[in-house]
Amino acid sequence: NEGRLWFGTESEGIIVKDGQDFYKFNKDLPFNKNAVFSIKKDADGWLWIGTEGHGIYIYDGKSFYNIDEKSGLSNN
């Protein structure tokens, strides 16, 4: 989106390539040490982030919300 490439990593959260620059997306991610396997931006601009062992995180541009087994997800 907007010319950026988003990379999920096994232990460093999310890395973004913007032009020639790489940067870590929000160093205070609640899932920083967990593998990120999928990233999707929805029509509202929210990021849906699939992790290993911690379910899905939704980022609305300000806050992170977690969906996991406790909230009804069949598997974290």
mmCIF file of C-alpha atoms in Angstrom:
data_model
loop_
_atom_site.group_PDB
_atom_site.id
_atom_site.type_symbol
_atom_site.label_atom_id
_atom_site.label_comp_id
_atom_site.label_asym_id
_atom_site.label_seq_id
_atom_site.Cartn_x
_atom_site.Cartn_y
_atom_site.Cartn_z
ATOM 1 C CA ASN A 1 0.000 0.000 0.000
ATOM 2 C CA GLU A 2 1.218 3.490 -0.870
ATOM 3 C CA GLY A 3 4.397 2.024 -2.393
ATOM 4 C CA ARG A 4 5.498 0.308 0.815
ATOM 5 C CA LEU A 5 6.410 -3.330 1.290
ATOM 6 C CA TRP A 6 5.536 -4.940 4.619
ATOM 7 C CA PHE A 7 7.456 -7.947 5.944
ATOM 8 C CA GLY A 8 6.436 -10.179 8.829
ATOM 9 C CA THR A 9 9.442 -11.663 10.623
ATOM 10 C CA GLU A 10 10.017 -14.594 12.959
ATOM 11 C CA SER A 11 11.293 -12.546 15.895
ATOM 12 C CA GLU A 12 11.393 -8.836 15.036
ATOM 13 C CA GLY A 13 7.735 -7.975 14.477
ATOM 14 C CA ILE A 14 7.119 -6.079 11.234
ATOM 15 C CA ILE A 15 9.674 -4.440 8.953
ATOM 16 C CA VAL A 16 8.539 -1.876 6.366
ATOM 17 C CA LYS A 17 10.414 -0.916 3.194
ATOM 18 C CA ASP A 18 9.524 2.612 2.140
ATOM 19 C CA GLY A 19 11.437 3.600 -0.981
ATOM 20 C CA GLN A 20 15.067 2.729 -0.227
ATOM 21 C CA ASP A 21 14.613 2.828 3.559
ATOM 22 C CA PHE A 22 13.764 -0.031 5.903
ATOM 23 C CA TYR A 23 12.313 0.590 9.338
ATOM 24 C CA LYS A 24 10.734 -1.367 12.140
ATOM 25 C CA PHE A 25 7.006 -0.722 12.330
ATOM 26 C CA ASN A 26 6.248 0.479 15.843
ATOM 27 C CA LYS A 27 9.023 -0.835 18.094
ATOM 28 C CA ASP A 28 6.508 -1.357 20.926
ATOM 29 C CA LEU A 29 4.405 -4.016 19.225
ATOM 30 C CA PRO A 30 2.641 -6.293 21.717
ATOM 31 C CA PHE A 31 3.813 -9.295 19.669
ATOM 32 C CA ASN A 32 7.408 -8.196 18.993
ATOM 33 C CA LYS A 33 8.998 -11.543 19.813
ATOM 34 C CA ASN A 34 6.414 -13.640 17.965
ATOM 35 C CA ALA A 35 6.457 -14.650 14.340
ATOM 36 C CA VAL A 36 4.234 -12.564 12.073
ATOM 37 C CA PHE A 37 2.869 -14.730 9.265
ATOM 38 C CA SER A 38 0.351 -12.433 7.618
ATOM 39 C CA ILE A 39 -0.437 -8.755 7.247
ATOM 40 C CA LYS A 40 -3.560 -7.363 5.580
ATOM 41 C CA LYS A 41 -4.833 -3.799 5.346
ATOM 42 C CA ASP A 42 -8.614 -3.593 5.163
ATOM 43 C CA ALA A 43 -10.824 -1.027 3.400
ATOM 44 C CA ASP A 44 -10.835 1.180 6.534
ATOM 45 C CA GLY A 45 -7.023 1.253 6.635
ATOM 46 C CA TRP A 46 -6.767 -1.039 9.668
ATOM 47 C CA LEU A 47 -3.978 -3.616 9.744
ATOM 48 C CA TRP A 48 -4.832 -7.244 10.519
ATOM 49 C CA ILE A 49 -1.731 -9.079 11.709
ATOM 50 C CA GLY A 50 -1.603 -12.866 12.060
ATOM 51 C CA THR A 51 0.923 -14.117 14.623
ATOM 52 C CA GLU A 52 2.262 -17.430 15.815
ATOM 53 C CA GLY A 53 0.736 -18.389 19.125
ATOM 54 C CA HIS A 54 -0.946 -15.067 19.945
ATOM 55 C CA GLY A 55 -3.812 -14.957 17.481
ATOM 56 C CA ILE A 56 -4.643 -11.917 15.401
ATOM 57 C CA TYR A 57 -3.864 -8.298 16.209
ATOM 58 C CA ILE A 58 -5.812 -5.449 14.667
ATOM 59 C CA TYR A 59 -4.184 -2.014 14.481
ATOM 60 C CA ASP A 60 -6.462 0.975 13.862
ATOM 61 C CA GLY A 61 -3.653 3.520 13.564
ATOM 62 C CA LYS A 62 -3.597 4.237 17.305
ATOM 63 C CA SER A 63 -4.178 1.056 19.290
ATOM 64 C CA PHE A 64 -3.784 -2.700 18.990
ATOM 65 C CA TYR A 65 -6.675 -5.086 19.640
ATOM 66 C CA ASN A 66 -6.161 -8.812 20.057
ATOM 67 C CA ILE A 67 -8.398 -11.656 18.902
ATOM 68 C CA ASP A 68 -7.314 -14.986 20.361
ATOM 69 C CA GLU A 69 -8.769 -18.218 21.729
ATOM 70 C CA LYS A 70 -10.155 -16.325 24.741
ATOM 71 C CA SER A 71 -12.221 -14.195 22.368
ATOM 72 C CA GLY A 72 -13.476 -17.132 20.325
ATOM 73 C CA LEU A 73 -10.704 -17.762 17.782
ATOM 74 C CA SER A 74 -10.417 -21.521 17.222
ATOM 75 C CA ASN A 75 -6.614 -21.473 17.504
ATOM 76 C CA ASN A 76 -3.950 -18.957 18.454
#
